[in-house]
Amino acid sequence: MREITLSQAVNEALAEEMRRDPTTFIIGEDVAEAGTPFKVLSGLVEEFGTARVVDTPIAEPGFMGIAVGAAMTGARPIVDLMFGDFIFLIMDQLCNQAAKTHYMSGGRLSVPLVLRTNMGATRRSAAQHSQSLHALVAHIPGLKVAMPSSAYEAKGLMKTAIRENNPVVIFEDKLMYNDKAPVPEEEYLIPFGVANVLREGTDITLIGTSSMVQVCQKAAEILAAENISAEVIDPRTIVPLDEEGLLKSARKTSRVIVVDEGHQSYGVTAEIASRINEKAFYYLDAPVLRMGAMDVPIPFSPALEDITVPTPEGVAANARKLMSGEMIHAA
Amino acid sequence: MREITLSQAVNEALAEEMRRDPTTFIIGEDVAEAGTPFKVLSGLVEEFGTARVVDTPIAEPGFMGIAVGAAMTGARPIVDLMFGDFIFLIMDQLCNQAAKTHYMSGGRLSVPLVLRTNMGATRRSAAQHSQSLHALVAHIPGLKVAMPSSAYEAKGLMKTAIRENNPVVIFEDKLMYNDKAPVPEEEYLIPFGVANVLREGTDITLIGTSSMVQVCQKAAEILAAENISAEVIDPRTIVPLDEEGLLKSARKTSRVIVVDEGHQSYGVTAEIASRINEKAFYYLDAPVLRMGAMDVPIPFSPALEDITVPTPEGVAANARKLMSGEMIHAA
Amino acid sequence: MSPAKNTKTNSEEYLRMYTQMVRIRTFEDNANQLYLTAKMPGLTHMYSGEEAVAVGICEALTDDDKITSTHRGHGHCVAKGANFKQMFCELLGKEEGYCRGKGGSMHIADQSHGNLGANAIVGGSMGIATGAAFTAKLLGKDDVTVCFFGDGATAQGLMYEVMNMAALWNLPVIYACENNGYSEYTRTEEIAAGSITARAEAFGIEAHQVDGQDVLAVNTLAQKLVARARNGEGPFFIELMTYRYHGHHVGDINREYYRTKDEEKHWKEERDPITLFSAWLTKEGIATSEELDAISAGVKDDAKTAVEYALAAKYPDISEVDMHVYAPTDPASLTVGG
Amino acid sequence: MSPAKNTKTNSEEYLRMYTQMVRIRTFEDNANQLYLTAKMPGLTHMYSGEEAVAVGICEALTDDDKITSTHRGHGHCVAKGANFKQMFCELLGKEEGYCRGKGGSMHIADQSHGNLGANAIVGGSMGIATGAAFTAKLLGKDDVTVCFFGDGATAQGLMYEVMNMAALWNLPVIYACENNGYSEYTRTEEIAAGSITARAEAFGIEAHQVDGQDVLAVNTLAQKLVARARNGEGPFFIELMTYRYHGHHVGDINREYYRTKDEEKHWKEERDPITLFSAWLTKEGIATSEELDAISAGVKDDAKTAVEYALAAKYPDISEVDMHVYAPTDPASLTVGG
Ligand SMILES: Cc1ncc(C[n+]2csc(CCOP(=O)(O)OP(=O)(O)O)c2C)c(N)n1
Ligand SMILES: Cc1ncc(C[n+]2csc(CCOP(=O)(O)OP(=O)(O)O)c2C)c(N)n1
Ligand SMILES: [Mg+2]
Ligand SMILES: [Mg+2]
């Protein structure tokens, strides 16, 4: 199968869906001629014109609000938020307006909208351009949240997101834009709420989101060399969350590590870990371990930044601890 | 001891600290003559004048930003955010600026600032005036988060918050403003990060935040009548979290329910539950149960709103389940 | 008052405007009564005194045209064509309400008439209104959107962000600032520096100030600007000078600390939009005062019936609590080639 | 160019301005070189071409006066008095940097000279600057704050929110809009409707437009406005017309799709602030071109030494990673009577 980058995969998904549905449009900063600083959108304005690939002033709350209104009145906006860190600027429009409109109107209005943004540290971009803020939006009922872990996932999830009748937030890992993966030429969509088992295993389950899926995969390889059989699962969407899929694996292996690049405290790992603890408690041989980013603003200095996020070695080390029963003494 | 309302307790804390420190000031909408819609600040402008009790236009991001700048340059702002739901409007100033400034400047700048706001449903205020959004700020390193559960707590925590050299967010439950509690005339402060055991027990631990502490207390009474001995704990601050205090109780009772009024998914109960699961796993006889608000926007209709939040009866029912071993079959 | 059109041929329109204003006032009187008798859950914000604004503007709109409304939204809702029954049901949290009781006063919406909803975030609907106008332009439809908001909302930065884009893209949106002199308990002078209309003009947006108590003046201006916006000449900005008779919300009773009884009296007695318009209607011979009284009486009856209906109507079933969190998506559309 | 003061008695000031402009240009050339040779982590935004703005304004300020800066912040930092060593250390993420390597180019701050920091959120420091001015008023200090931001940042609603409050409360803040014709890859005309200065004026704020390549014009205006702001006559707004020579950031090399080489050439050759000023200095007899060359050479040496120092300096110890998340609070102050 051909291999394309995550960036190309997103671009293809957008182009296909924009061809399919003339009510879709892209809105954001430097999305047209510049194709965004990450060049993900290159070529789209040439095909769809500036009426549907709309450059905005630097006014995130404003264009997010415009997208909400457009979605309520028959259009399908795809909002491009240049950095995930800017989500703080649009929280009101996203969480007080978009997320609640369908419910508050008793089902009479809806907001079919995609917010494309990114996440991920270790790019030396410092504290305001490196955050992974998906836990915040996952906490707000009315929003769906997708976290593609490869080019293949990015394309399939994006296409589903655009066809969804609800506000969907997609977090792309900005360090993965140039990562290639096999992506079929034929159309495909990836349904929301169905976890993907990337690697089967029997001793321990590694649940990873976004780029942490690769981290888990690498950890599984390290562990395999030590005769520890790790199962690797990608929830794909954290809202809806495929609870059953995760529980099934947890019940099978009886040991679980959850890895995510958001800050650990009050983050995504807590939700997944506590659901597993709650619903697979009597199957577990050890507590579910969580590995998120450190609870510190992301530092600029390379010497510091690299140690703030989970690594394959770190995951493997924790897996060994769980296998050896070391946690018993710790707990 | 005299009894005063939570509202009076906050008012006293502010007055005492504003007398103590001339660099403190209050800023927000209708805080001066009107004393806020909840009348919590009545009388302060008369004592401290409009230079220190500052009415603003309806511009939450703006006055939050001004507070950050004031805090960085030698003042101690106390920001009044009329409804906790508006926190979505100020997330950038709070989370990208206030929370990170000390770290980003390598410790050279600091932001001693208090953000007073509220939370709590069942006031028939509908989806945009009823949210309990403390989980969001708890996820952001650099912020401290206090959740007073009574007039006594509100006064003591507020005084500590104002003296803290960091941005602190205090969530008052707007339904508790008129609730009275014994509050000493003498000065006192409540340290951050020290949980409060309100009731000792041996069978089960009920951890509650804010008004959920009363819910847990009532549940404990119901359970006591059934010879179930419940311990009730209030973490007081969720950042910093008194992990040791909570673990101690969990290890003693071996059964835990965590109750919080934020949405359950990706909320505060997940963090507390998973820390206990992780660190007291081998002491637990049953999975830690979580009870948050339902994962729905808060509905206006009284018929619906009341069932969205945890109740004493609901907590007691879950406690019975945990005691009877019913969870074993569920899990 | 100066009429927009020939008084004779337009008497039907004038009487409709009159009726709509009376309907708003009557709706509010009943809502206030429901609050005072503790029959209504929560709080609500009364529109009484500002009727000429909503009616003057909405009478210039078609059902395809959109509006966005505010926390003080009953007036806009009535003016845009909503019926009393569904409105009172909504205010009381009943299943037959416009939002099945889930929204209440602060979120009442009426999609069938293009009312995209009240909003409990001051300024929160400015993006939505601008976005509705964006849709019209994108899809080549000719509807116009009016964004209602208060003087207080002009302090929200969102307004300047969306005005900038509306101006750059010539969107068919009209920003209608209801300047009632107060935001909550604060006078407008204390919270608005400079000039409100100049702020719009600085973005290249044509701005007008109009007497918001004169329904004909409002309607005449609105007719013109709506036609021009439909024609691609938008956006526009209107500042409508008006007054709210009640407190900020129904519970704001003792308000002398922020405004005098004399001031309130002056507006009610000298500047009431309904009294002014009824005087004009009788003077111009469009209706007799008996005819106008009959209109009022009919509206009162309507309201009474609707209130009784709503009080007796049922609450949504508790199973509705987690319905409508997410809109359904047709599964077929989520498949290849779908 | 027209001087602010008598040329003879002020020659020291002029030469200081000249030196500061050269320091900025030299700093940027070195930073760019570090990037191109892959010695600098991350990205950075060059200030070259805009030197007269930062220097003209900061030379009108004292060390007690505050500034807030932007993502394009090296110029402001140098102009406000920072030294090369700590700056380069910061850009390279070293412990001796102004922020111990934790902030980097986009967060560089220098509290000792009143630089409250660069900001990676466009418009993000507008509240901070206004708040610094608020502190001055609250505590009765007479310092003035200058808020630097780009033309692109004028699209952020926050600006209008804080300008409104600054105007209502007469705060000693000066909003300095560096209009370099572009925000990222987009021309200002495409993202700014109407007039930028009129937007400030609509809030009752006195606004000026000035040639940002003429350091004397900038400085003369800044001197006047700073004095008046100190005197309680603020706030003020200045739009400074300028140009950035490099791409949006150091990696933005192929930029002909959004601006022509001719345009860049025109600004560099005809409108360079350093060239213009050096011509004036020699014409007025304040310095010979040899003297100016000597200044440049000295600055270059400084920069070279600083770069070498920074390259050799050590990174923060990894134990620093969770230091400075929270500022310490003296435990004594958290006790009764404390
Ligand atoms: C973002 C936000 N801030 C504050 C409030 C509280 N609040 C509700 S109405 C109001 C005053 C609004 O004034 P104005 O816009 O003039 O409308 P009016 O009430 O006069 O019609 C305020 C401050 C709110 N609902 N939303
Ligand atoms: C809130 C926010 N939106 C977008 C960006 C990405 N961004 C960085 S600089 C920039 C352009 C800023 O333009 P301008 O304010 O004119 O400053 P200049 O770069 O021209 O100095 C943009 C869009 C950002 N950093 N912050
Ligand atoms: Mg008003
Ligand atoms: Mg610019």
Short mmCIF file of C-alpha atoms in Angstrom, two decimals, chain A residues 20 22-25 27 51-52 54-63 65-75 92-93 96-97 99 101-110 140-144 159-160 163-167 187-189 239, chain C residues 66 86 90 97-100 102-104 107 109 111 115-117 119 121 123-125 127-135 138-139 141 158 161-162 164-166 168-169 171 320-330 332-338:
data_model
loop_
_atom_site.label_atom_id
_atom_site.label_comp_id
_atom_site.label_asym_id
_atom_site.label_seq_id
_atom_site.Cartn_x
_atom_site.Cartn_y
_atom_site.Cartn_z
CA ARG A 20 -18.60 15.58 -1.29
CA PRO A 22 -20.53 21.92 -0.74
CA THR A 23 -21.63 23.26 2.64
CA THR A 24 -18.23 22.48 4.16
CA PHE A 25 -15.62 25.20 4.45
CA ILE A 27 -11.77 28.81 8.38
CA ALA A 51 -14.87 31.46 -0.36
CA ARG A 52 -14.42 27.99 1.14
CA VAL A 54 -11.14 31.36 4.46
CA ASP A 55 -8.21 33.27 5.90
CA THR A 56 -9.12 35.14 9.04
CA PRO A 57 -7.59 37.86 11.13
CA ILE A 58 -5.92 36.69 14.36
CA ALA A 59 -9.18 36.46 16.24
CA GLU A 60 -9.73 32.95 17.50
CA PRO A 61 -12.82 33.60 19.61
CA GLY A 62 -14.30 35.51 16.70
CA PHE A 63 -13.84 32.94 13.99
CA GLY A 65 -18.03 32.02 17.06
CA ILE A 66 -18.62 32.55 13.35
CA ALA A 67 -18.17 28.84 12.81
CA VAL A 68 -20.73 28.03 15.49
CA GLY A 69 -23.28 30.33 13.86
CA ALA A 70 -22.51 28.94 10.43
CA ALA A 71 -22.95 25.40 11.70
CA MET A 72 -26.30 26.28 13.25
CA THR A 73 -27.59 27.60 9.94
CA GLY A 74 -26.72 24.92 7.44
CA ALA A 75 -23.00 25.04 6.82
CA ASP A 92 -16.46 30.01 25.64
CA GLN A 93 -17.56 29.58 22.06
CA ASN A 96 -20.64 27.35 26.40
CA GLN A 97 -22.04 27.67 22.90
CA ALA A 99 -21.26 22.05 23.01
CA THR A 101 -26.69 24.37 21.73
CA HIS A 102 -28.24 21.07 20.74
CA TYR A 103 -29.18 20.25 24.30
CA MET A 104 -30.34 23.72 25.31
CA SER A 105 -32.59 23.90 22.28
CA GLY A 106 -34.17 20.56 23.14
CA GLY A 107 -32.67 19.06 20.01
CA ARG A 108 -33.95 21.72 17.62
CA LEU A 109 -30.62 23.30 16.72
CA SER A 110 -27.40 21.48 16.01
CA ILE A 140 -17.49 18.99 28.45
CA PRO A 141 -20.64 17.08 27.47
CA GLY A 142 -21.70 17.78 23.92
CA LEU A 143 -18.23 17.62 22.40
CA LYS A 144 -16.65 14.60 20.77
CA LYS A 159 -13.78 12.07 7.46
CA THR A 160 -16.06 10.80 10.18
CA ARG A 163 -19.89 14.01 8.65
CA GLU A 164 -20.82 14.05 12.35
CA ASN A 165 -23.72 16.27 13.32
CA ASN A 166 -21.96 17.41 16.45
CA PRO A 167 -18.99 19.54 17.37
CA GLU A 187 -12.22 5.76 0.60
CA TYR A 188 -12.60 4.63 4.20
CA LEU A 189 -13.96 6.08 7.40
CA VAL A 239 -15.29 10.90 23.68
CA LYS C 66 -32.21 35.18 11.42
CA GLN C 86 -44.60 27.29 23.72
CA GLU C 90 -40.39 26.91 28.11
CA GLY C 97 -41.69 24.45 25.48
CA TYR C 98 -39.67 25.62 22.52
CA CYS C 99 -36.66 23.79 23.92
CA ARG C 100 -38.55 21.02 25.69
CA LYS C 102 -34.20 22.36 28.69
CA GLY C 103 -33.30 25.94 27.85
CA GLY C 104 -35.65 28.12 29.88
CA HIS C 107 -31.94 30.00 26.09
CA ALA C 109 -34.96 29.72 20.68
CA GLN C 111 -35.85 27.91 14.87
CA ASN C 115 -34.58 32.93 16.15
CA LEU C 116 -31.26 31.24 16.88
CA GLY C 117 -31.74 31.71 20.56
CA ASN C 119 -27.88 33.55 25.23
CA ILE C 121 -23.29 34.80 27.99
CA GLY C 123 -22.02 39.09 23.96
CA GLY C 124 -21.99 35.34 23.43
CA SER C 125 -24.14 35.42 20.32
CA GLY C 127 -20.12 35.27 16.66
CA ILE C 128 -23.22 33.17 16.04
CA ALA C 129 -25.04 36.01 14.31
CA THR C 130 -22.01 36.79 12.18
CA GLY C 131 -21.70 33.11 11.35
CA ALA C 132 -25.33 32.93 10.27
CA ALA C 133 -24.60 35.79 7.89
CA PHE C 134 -21.53 33.91 6.74
CA THR C 135 -23.69 30.91 5.84
CA LEU C 138 -21.39 30.98 1.47
CA LEU C 139 -24.53 29.26 0.27
CA LYS C 141 -28.90 32.72 0.16
CA LEU C 158 -15.69 39.34 20.68
CA GLU C 161 -13.34 40.56 16.37
CA VAL C 162 -16.50 39.69 14.48
CA ASN C 164 -13.77 43.25 11.74
CA MET C 165 -14.50 40.06 9.83
CA ALA C 166 -18.03 41.09 8.93
CA LEU C 168 -13.78 42.60 5.64
CA TRP C 169 -16.15 40.06 4.11
CA LEU C 171 -21.48 40.01 5.55
CA GLU C 320 -35.07 13.08 28.64
CA VAL C 321 -32.22 14.18 30.85
CA ASP C 322 -29.54 12.59 28.69
CA MET C 323 -31.32 13.04 25.39
CA HIS C 324 -30.02 15.77 23.04
CA VAL C 325 -26.51 15.84 24.42
CA TYR C 326 -25.49 14.69 20.95
CA ALA C 327 -27.40 15.08 17.72
CA PRO C 328 -27.95 11.83 15.85
CA THR C 329 -25.93 11.26 12.69
CA ASP C 330 -27.48 9.07 10.05
CA ALA C 332 -25.61 5.60 6.33
CA SER C 333 -23.80 8.90 5.95
CA LEU C 334 -20.90 7.50 7.94
CA THR C 335 -20.15 4.79 5.42
CA VAL C 336 -18.03 4.71 2.29
CA GLY C 337 -19.80 6.52 -0.52
CA GLY C 338 -22.37 7.64 2.06
#
